[in-house]
């Protein structure tokens, strides 16, 4: 009987892959209450193999305790520990001190803040070869901006929710409902613009029974808004006399983004009702109501009501007043985006394979790749496609 012939045995070979770490530092900017991830979303990332590190107390702004994140597998660390991760989620503009804590070659995900951005912090990002992306500039395969759109939709909804509450306040408000009561004339809402934020505000107002007038010079966008919202909205081009009449009788005025930024002058404001509620939810860097004092809803609280306050004022940052809703919306979109980065095997490859991410970069491989950010440094922006083709 022949001796048995030894055969090879196939054995599994273990490969050690370092899991990506995600840092969640707290916002130290009073004008930004929103937070990037809920505990459930953080737990989903941990289940996918990420290491999530959150600064102690960072989620207090959305009324979550650290223990809610710890139960999902999140590590609670100090600020330096959260900043020293592979990917850092920090919605406000980075300060110089925070930029210095970032790991060399890390990815920083913020919102786009060309006005608030510190030039010194940008220089540190370049020195450390940080890949910095603006979440609200990321586009999908259809050309939509998922992060920007959801935040603008929240702004529109929040503006009307807050306005409704302020009008119904029996002490500091008028003690009235927006509408929907038989035999009672409804409130009038004037919405300037027809973008996603304007439509969200109009939809909320219509649902509460108010009379809504919408103005925009973009006929195609206005037509889409009317088709979407139905006969509950009265739409018009921004004819000065028609708009002026609508402003005079409005109980609430919401200014959203338009192709050409609109500024409501002091004369038009003077003709408006006493106690009219004005909201600026536009993406313009110039105020929609330049003559009115601004109330930043990111820093306001219910105890701030002051009987001696001006009869007319402009409310801004409406979405920050509902920071937890923003966190839930951001979480849903971030889970998909972070999964794409892992699938592409790293940030650089993700930018190479995902044009939507590439368009959102403002620093890459030590160079400014966004025109606005480059102007802050007094230099020319470099085309990111050149780097990606050579890498």
Short mmCIF file of C-alpha atoms in Angstrom, two decimals:
data_model
loop_
_atom_site.label_atom_id
_atom_site.label_comp_id
_atom_site.label_asym_id
_atom_site.label_seq_id
_atom_site.Cartn_x
_atom_site.Cartn_y
_atom_site.Cartn_z
CA UNK A 1 0.00 0.00 0.00
CA UNK A 2 1.61 3.33 -1.08
CA UNK A 3 2.43 5.84 1.59
CA UNK A 4 0.03 8.81 1.82
CA UNK A 5 1.15 11.89 -0.06
CA UNK A 6 1.24 15.06 2.05
CA UNK A 7 -0.95 17.86 0.65
CA UNK A 8 -1.00 21.60 1.25
CA UNK A 9 -3.56 22.86 3.70
CA UNK A 10 -5.09 26.25 2.92
CA UNK A 11 -5.20 28.43 6.00
CA UNK A 12 -6.78 31.83 6.45
CA UNK A 13 -4.25 34.61 6.72
CA UNK A 14 -5.22 37.42 9.04
CA UNK A 15 -4.47 40.92 7.84
CA UNK A 16 -4.33 43.76 10.30
CA UNK A 17 -6.15 46.81 9.08
CA UNK A 18 -6.18 49.91 11.21
CA UNK A 19 -9.78 51.04 11.60
CA UNK A 20 -10.45 54.67 10.81
CA UNK A 21 -11.11 56.93 13.78
CA UNK A 22 -13.77 59.66 13.76
CA UNK A 23 -13.50 62.61 16.12
CA UNK A 24 -16.48 64.58 17.45
CA UNK A 25 -15.18 67.71 19.21
CA UNK A 26 -17.57 70.14 20.89
CA UNK A 27 -18.45 73.41 19.20
CA UNK A 28 -16.83 76.34 20.97
CA UNK A 29 -18.63 78.80 18.70
CA UNK A 30 -21.77 80.23 20.34
CA UNK A 31 -23.33 80.81 16.92
CA UNK A 32 -23.31 77.08 16.10
CA UNK A 33 -25.43 74.82 18.29
CA UNK A 34 -25.76 71.98 15.81
CA UNK A 35 -23.90 68.69 16.26
CA UNK A 36 -22.97 66.18 13.58
CA UNK A 37 -24.06 62.78 14.97
CA UNK A 38 -26.74 61.33 17.22
CA UNK A 39 -25.87 58.38 19.51
CA UNK A 40 -27.65 55.95 17.15
CA UNK A 41 -25.66 57.18 14.15
CA UNK A 42 -22.41 56.98 16.11
CA UNK A 43 -23.32 53.43 17.08
CA UNK A 44 -23.90 52.53 13.43
CA UNK A 45 -20.41 53.77 12.60
CA UNK A 46 -18.91 51.73 15.45
CA UNK A 47 -20.74 48.65 14.14
CA UNK A 48 -19.17 49.27 10.71
CA UNK A 49 -15.68 49.19 12.19
CA UNK A 50 -15.00 52.89 12.86
CA UNK A 51 -13.55 54.07 16.15
CA UNK A 52 -15.62 57.05 17.28
CA UNK A 53 -14.17 59.43 19.85
CA UNK A 54 -16.25 62.27 21.28
CA UNK A 55 -15.15 65.14 23.46
CA UNK A 56 -16.80 65.01 26.88
CA UNK A 57 -20.01 67.04 26.91
CA UNK A 58 -19.91 67.73 23.17
CA UNK A 59 -23.50 66.58 22.59
CA UNK A 60 -25.02 68.65 25.38
CA UNK A 61 -26.12 71.14 22.71
CA UNK A 62 -28.58 68.54 21.39
CA UNK A 63 -29.53 67.35 24.89
CA UNK A 64 -27.70 64.03 24.88
CA UNK A 65 -25.53 62.90 27.78
CA UNK A 66 -22.16 61.25 27.23
CA UNK A 67 -23.59 57.97 28.55
CA UNK A 68 -25.94 57.75 25.53
CA UNK A 69 -22.86 57.64 23.28
CA UNK A 70 -20.84 55.35 25.55
CA UNK A 71 -23.65 52.77 25.36
CA UNK A 72 -23.18 52.81 21.57
CA UNK A 73 -19.46 52.09 21.82
CA UNK A 74 -18.16 55.66 21.58
CA UNK A 75 -15.01 56.64 23.49
CA UNK A 76 -15.34 59.86 25.51
CA UNK A 77 -12.05 61.76 25.45
CA UNK A 78 -10.72 65.29 25.87
CA UNK A 79 -10.67 67.84 23.05
CA UNK A 80 -7.18 66.93 21.92
CA UNK A 81 -8.17 63.27 21.66
CA UNK A 82 -11.21 64.11 19.52
CA UNK A 83 -9.16 66.38 17.26
CA UNK A 84 -6.39 63.82 16.73
CA UNK A 85 -8.56 61.39 14.71
CA UNK A 86 -8.37 60.40 11.05
CA UNK A 87 -11.66 62.16 10.28
CA UNK A 88 -12.86 65.11 12.37
CA UNK A 89 -16.47 66.36 12.23
CA UNK A 90 -16.55 69.99 13.36
CA UNK A 91 -19.36 72.11 11.91
CA UNK A 92 -18.02 75.61 12.81
CA UNK A 93 -14.93 77.08 11.18
CA UNK A 94 -11.73 75.72 12.73
CA UNK A 95 -9.67 77.98 14.96
CA UNK A 96 -5.88 78.11 14.88
CA UNK A 97 -5.66 76.15 18.14
CA UNK A 98 -7.96 73.42 16.83
CA UNK A 99 -6.15 73.21 13.49
CA UNK A 100 -2.88 72.62 15.34
CA UNK A 101 -4.40 69.62 17.15
CA UNK A 102 -5.31 67.88 13.89
CA UNK A 103 -3.27 64.89 12.77
CA UNK A 104 -1.11 65.42 9.69
CA UNK A 105 -2.98 64.23 6.61
CA UNK A 106 -6.31 64.01 8.47
CA UNK A 107 -9.68 64.84 6.93
CA UNK A 108 -11.66 67.73 8.45
CA UNK A 109 -15.37 68.01 7.70
CA UNK A 110 -16.85 71.43 8.43
CA UNK A 111 -19.49 73.72 6.98
CA UNK A 112 -18.37 76.37 4.50
CA UNK A 113 -17.48 79.55 6.42
CA UNK A 114 -15.51 81.87 4.11
CA UNK A 115 -16.42 84.92 6.20
CA UNK A 116 -15.77 83.43 9.65
CA UNK A 117 -12.75 81.36 8.58
CA UNK A 118 -9.50 82.40 10.24
CA UNK A 119 -6.66 82.77 7.71
CA UNK A 120 -4.17 81.55 10.31
CA UNK A 121 -6.14 78.33 10.76
CA UNK A 122 -6.12 77.83 6.99
CA UNK A 123 -2.34 78.14 6.93
CA UNK A 124 -2.05 75.46 9.62
CA UNK A 125 -4.32 73.17 7.58
CA UNK A 126 -2.04 73.63 4.60
CA UNK A 127 1.09 72.98 6.65
CA UNK A 128 -0.38 69.74 7.98
CA UNK A 129 -1.67 68.64 4.55
CA UNK A 130 -5.17 68.32 5.99
CA UNK A 131 -7.91 67.42 3.51
CA UNK A 132 -10.65 69.88 4.43
CA UNK A 133 -14.14 69.45 2.99
CA UNK A 134 -17.17 71.72 3.34
CA UNK A 135 -20.18 69.45 3.95
CA UNK A 136 -22.64 71.93 2.46
CA UNK A 137 -20.70 71.99 -0.84
CA UNK A 138 -20.83 68.21 -1.35
CA UNK A 139 -22.99 67.20 -4.32
CA UNK A 140 -24.54 63.88 -5.30
CA UNK A 141 -24.70 62.24 -8.71
CA UNK A 142 -27.72 64.37 -9.62
CA UNK A 143 -26.02 67.66 -8.80
CA UNK A 144 -27.98 68.15 -5.57
CA UNK A 145 -26.33 69.24 -2.34
CA UNK A 146 -27.75 66.82 0.25
CA UNK A 147 -26.22 68.44 3.34
CA UNK A 148 -27.00 72.01 2.29
CA UNK A 149 -30.52 71.14 1.17
CA UNK A 150 -31.53 69.38 4.38
CA UNK A 151 -30.14 72.22 6.52
CA UNK A 152 -31.98 74.81 4.42
CA UNK A 153 -35.20 72.83 4.65
CA UNK A 154 -34.83 72.77 8.43
CA UNK A 155 -34.23 76.54 8.40
CA UNK A 156 -37.52 77.12 6.59
CA UNK A 157 -39.54 74.82 8.81
CA UNK A 158 -37.93 76.18 11.98
CA UNK A 159 -38.57 79.81 10.99
CA UNK A 160 -42.32 79.22 10.74
CA UNK A 161 -42.45 77.10 13.90
CA UNK A 162 -40.69 79.84 15.86
CA UNK A 163 -42.80 82.58 14.26
CA UNK A 164 -45.99 80.72 15.14
CA UNK A 165 -44.85 80.39 18.75
CA UNK A 166 -43.90 84.06 18.99
CA UNK A 167 -47.24 85.22 17.55
CA UNK A 168 -49.17 82.96 19.93
CA UNK A 169 -47.30 84.28 22.99
CA UNK A 170 -49.99 86.03 25.03
CA UNK A 171 -47.48 88.21 26.93
CA UNK A 172 -44.84 89.32 24.42
CA UNK A 173 -46.63 88.40 21.19
CA UNK A 174 -50.05 89.14 19.76
CA UNK A 175 -51.75 86.05 21.15
CA UNK A 176 -52.93 84.90 17.73
CA UNK A 177 -52.82 81.74 15.65
CA UNK A 178 -51.59 81.77 12.07
CA UNK A 179 -54.97 80.66 10.76
CA UNK A 180 -57.32 77.77 10.26
CA UNK A 181 -60.15 79.21 12.41
CA UNK A 182 -63.57 79.56 10.79
CA UNK A 183 -64.69 83.18 10.51
CA UNK A 184 -61.26 84.58 11.46
CA UNK A 185 -59.02 86.17 8.83
CA UNK A 186 -55.72 84.22 8.71
CA UNK A 187 -52.28 85.75 9.15
CA UNK A 188 -50.40 86.84 6.05
CA UNK A 189 -46.97 85.40 5.31
CA UNK A 190 -44.68 86.98 2.72
CA UNK A 191 -41.92 84.67 1.47
CA UNK A 192 -39.14 86.15 -0.66
CA UNK A 193 -37.49 83.45 -2.76
CA UNK A 194 -38.61 80.03 -3.95
CA UNK A 195 -35.69 77.76 -3.05
CA UNK A 196 -35.95 74.71 -0.80
CA UNK A 197 -35.91 76.81 2.39
CA UNK A 198 -38.60 79.15 1.06
CA UNK A 199 -40.79 76.23 0.03
CA UNK A 200 -40.38 74.58 3.43
CA UNK A 201 -41.44 77.80 5.17
CA UNK A 202 -44.41 78.23 2.82
CA UNK A 203 -45.49 74.61 3.27
CA UNK A 204 -45.50 74.99 7.06
CA UNK A 205 -47.47 78.24 6.85
CA UNK A 206 -50.06 76.73 4.48
CA UNK A 207 -50.45 73.75 6.78
CA UNK A 208 -51.26 76.09 9.66
CA UNK A 209 -53.90 77.89 7.62
CA UNK A 210 -52.04 81.11 6.83
CA UNK A 211 -52.28 83.12 3.62
CA UNK A 212 -48.93 82.81 1.82
CA UNK A 213 -47.50 85.09 -0.85
CA UNK A 214 -44.26 84.05 -2.54
CA UNK A 215 -42.03 86.34 -4.61
CA UNK A 216 -39.14 85.52 -6.91
CA UNK A 217 -37.80 86.76 -10.25
CA UNK A 218 -36.83 83.21 -11.29
CA UNK A 219 -39.99 82.22 -13.15
CA UNK A 220 -38.98 78.58 -13.52
CA UNK A 221 -38.21 78.14 -9.84
CA UNK A 222 -41.43 79.96 -8.92
CA UNK A 223 -43.43 77.71 -11.25
CA UNK A 224 -41.91 74.61 -9.64
CA UNK A 225 -42.72 75.96 -6.17
CA UNK A 226 -46.36 76.61 -7.10
CA UNK A 227 -46.66 73.16 -8.68
CA UNK A 228 -45.21 71.61 -5.51
CA UNK A 229 -47.17 73.68 -2.96
CA UNK A 230 -50.50 73.84 -4.76
CA UNK A 231 -53.13 76.59 -4.78
CA UNK A 232 -52.41 77.56 -1.15
CA UNK A 233 -49.64 79.93 -2.25
CA UNK A 234 -50.03 83.14 -4.28
CA UNK A 235 -46.92 83.59 -6.43
CA UNK A 236 -45.63 86.72 -8.09
CA UNK A 237 -42.55 88.22 -9.67
CA UNK A 238 -40.87 90.82 -7.46
CA UNK A 239 -42.73 93.81 -8.85
CA UNK A 240 -41.86 96.69 -6.46
CA UNK A 241 -45.44 97.81 -5.89
CA UNK A 242 -46.84 94.30 -5.45
CA UNK A 243 -44.02 93.32 -3.10
CA UNK A 244 -44.39 96.57 -1.17
CA UNK A 245 -48.11 95.95 -0.62
CA UNK A 246 -47.40 92.41 0.58
CA UNK A 247 -44.75 93.63 3.03
CA UNK A 248 -47.11 96.25 4.47
CA UNK A 249 -49.80 93.72 5.36
CA UNK A 250 -47.60 90.77 6.34
CA UNK A 251 -47.50 89.40 9.88
CA UNK A 252 -44.39 87.35 9.05
CA UNK A 253 -41.75 88.01 6.38
CA UNK A 254 -39.29 85.26 5.45
CA UNK A 255 -36.34 86.14 3.22
CA UNK A 256 -34.75 83.12 1.54
CA UNK A 257 -32.11 82.92 -1.18
CA UNK A 258 -32.71 84.40 -4.63
CA UNK A 259 -30.53 84.61 -7.74
CA UNK A 260 -29.83 88.25 -6.92
CA UNK A 261 -29.73 88.93 -3.17
CA UNK A 262 -32.64 91.09 -2.00
CA UNK A 263 -32.27 93.77 0.66
CA UNK A 264 -35.44 95.24 2.20
CA UNK A 265 -34.65 98.91 2.76
CA UNK A 266 -35.43 101.03 5.81
CA UNK A 267 -38.37 102.78 4.10
CA UNK A 268 -40.06 99.46 3.30
CA UNK A 269 -39.43 98.24 6.84
CA UNK A 270 -40.94 101.43 8.27
CA UNK A 271 -44.15 100.76 6.35
CA UNK A 272 -44.45 97.23 7.76
CA UNK A 273 -46.74 96.33 10.67
CA UNK A 274 -45.71 97.00 14.24
CA UNK A 275 -44.44 93.74 15.66
CA UNK A 276 -43.99 92.05 12.29
CA UNK A 277 -41.70 89.01 12.54
CA UNK A 278 -38.84 89.00 10.02
CA UNK A 279 -36.64 85.97 9.37
CA UNK A 280 -33.50 85.91 7.25
CA UNK A 281 -32.84 82.32 6.13
CA UNK A 282 -30.94 83.25 2.98
CA UNK A 283 -27.44 82.06 2.17
CA UNK A 284 -26.36 85.59 1.26
CA UNK A 285 -23.52 87.20 3.20
CA UNK A 286 -25.39 90.53 3.16
CA UNK A 287 -28.41 90.89 5.49
CA UNK A 288 -31.89 90.83 3.95
CA UNK A 289 -33.07 93.50 6.43
CA UNK A 290 -30.02 95.74 6.90
CA UNK A 291 -31.87 98.35 9.00
CA UNK A 292 -33.20 95.87 11.57
CA UNK A 293 -31.38 94.65 14.71
CA UNK A 294 -30.62 90.94 14.47
CA UNK A 295 -31.56 88.25 16.96
CA UNK A 296 -29.36 85.18 16.60
CA UNK A 297 -31.55 82.17 17.45
CA UNK A 298 -28.41 80.10 18.05
CA UNK A 299 -27.76 82.15 21.17
CA UNK A 300 -31.30 83.19 22.14
CA UNK A 301 -33.36 81.52 24.87
CA UNK A 302 -37.02 81.78 25.93
CA UNK A 303 -35.99 83.94 28.89
CA UNK A 304 -34.60 86.61 26.55
CA UNK A 305 -38.01 88.21 25.92
CA UNK A 306 -37.69 91.89 26.72
CA UNK A 307 -40.72 94.22 26.82
CA UNK A 308 -38.45 97.11 25.79
CA UNK A 309 -37.20 95.29 22.66
CA UNK A 310 -37.68 97.04 19.28
CA UNK A 311 -41.06 96.56 17.62
CA UNK A 312 -39.36 95.13 14.56
CA UNK A 313 -36.32 92.85 14.48
CA UNK A 314 -34.79 90.19 12.25
CA UNK A 315 -34.26 86.60 13.40
CA UNK A 316 -31.35 84.63 11.96
CA UNK A 317 -29.93 81.09 12.34
CA UNK A 318 -33.38 79.52 12.72
CA UNK A 319 -32.02 76.01 12.17
CA UNK A 320 -29.80 76.29 15.25
CA UNK A 321 -32.92 76.57 17.40
CA UNK A 322 -33.77 72.96 16.51
CA UNK A 323 -30.27 71.54 16.76
CA UNK A 324 -31.39 68.01 17.57
CA UNK A 325 -33.47 67.77 14.41
CA UNK A 326 -30.43 69.02 12.46
CA UNK A 327 -28.27 66.34 14.10
CA UNK A 328 -30.70 63.59 13.06
CA UNK A 329 -30.80 64.88 9.48
CA UNK A 330 -27.02 65.28 9.25
CA UNK A 331 -26.49 61.81 10.71
CA UNK A 332 -28.53 60.13 7.98
CA UNK A 333 -26.48 61.79 5.24
CA UNK A 334 -23.11 61.35 6.95
CA UNK A 335 -23.56 57.59 7.34
CA UNK A 336 -23.77 57.20 3.57
CA UNK A 337 -20.86 59.54 2.87
CA UNK A 338 -18.50 57.92 5.39
CA UNK A 339 -19.34 54.48 4.01
CA UNK A 340 -18.32 55.76 0.56
CA UNK A 341 -14.96 56.91 1.91
CA UNK A 342 -14.25 53.46 3.33
CA UNK A 343 -15.39 51.75 0.12
CA UNK A 344 -12.98 53.94 -1.85
CA UNK A 345 -10.11 52.94 0.48
CA UNK A 346 -9.24 56.35 1.88
CA UNK A 347 -9.94 60.04 1.55
CA UNK A 348 -7.69 60.69 -1.46
CA UNK A 349 -9.23 57.86 -3.44
CA UNK A 350 -12.70 58.98 -2.41
CA UNK A 351 -12.04 62.43 -3.87
CA UNK A 352 -10.65 60.84 -7.02
CA UNK A 353 -13.67 58.57 -7.50
CA UNK A 354 -16.43 60.86 -6.18
CA UNK A 355 -16.68 64.19 -8.06
CA UNK A 356 -19.22 65.40 -5.51
CA UNK A 357 -16.67 65.17 -2.71
CA UNK A 358 -13.96 66.69 -4.88
CA UNK A 359 -16.07 69.83 -5.43
CA UNK A 360 -16.34 70.37 -1.66
CA UNK A 361 -12.60 70.36 -0.89
CA UNK A 362 -11.00 73.64 0.13
CA UNK A 363 -7.54 72.41 1.19
CA UNK A 364 -5.73 69.39 -0.30
CA UNK A 365 -2.10 68.23 -0.10
CA UNK A 366 -0.96 71.54 1.34
CA UNK A 367 -2.66 73.73 -1.30
CA UNK A 368 -5.86 75.82 -1.25
CA UNK A 369 -8.24 74.36 -3.86
CA UNK A 370 -11.19 76.70 -3.33
CA UNK A 371 -11.27 80.23 -4.77
CA UNK A 372 -12.89 81.86 -1.74
CA UNK A 373 -10.47 80.31 0.73
CA UNK A 374 -7.47 81.08 -1.47
CA UNK A 375 -8.44 84.76 -1.52
CA UNK A 376 -8.30 84.80 2.29
CA UNK A 377 -4.64 83.85 2.01
CA UNK A 378 -3.94 86.23 -0.86
CA UNK A 379 -2.94 83.42 -3.22
CA UNK A 380 -4.38 81.65 -6.23
CA UNK A 381 -6.39 78.47 -5.86
CA UNK A 382 -4.93 75.30 -7.36
CA UNK A 383 -7.07 72.95 -9.45
CA UNK A 384 -7.56 69.83 -7.33
CA UNK A 385 -7.89 67.70 -10.47
CA UNK A 386 -4.19 68.23 -11.19
CA UNK A 387 -3.24 66.61 -7.88
CA UNK A 388 -5.68 63.74 -8.32
CA UNK A 389 -4.41 62.93 -11.79
CA UNK A 390 -0.79 62.85 -10.62
CA UNK A 391 -1.44 60.90 -7.43
#
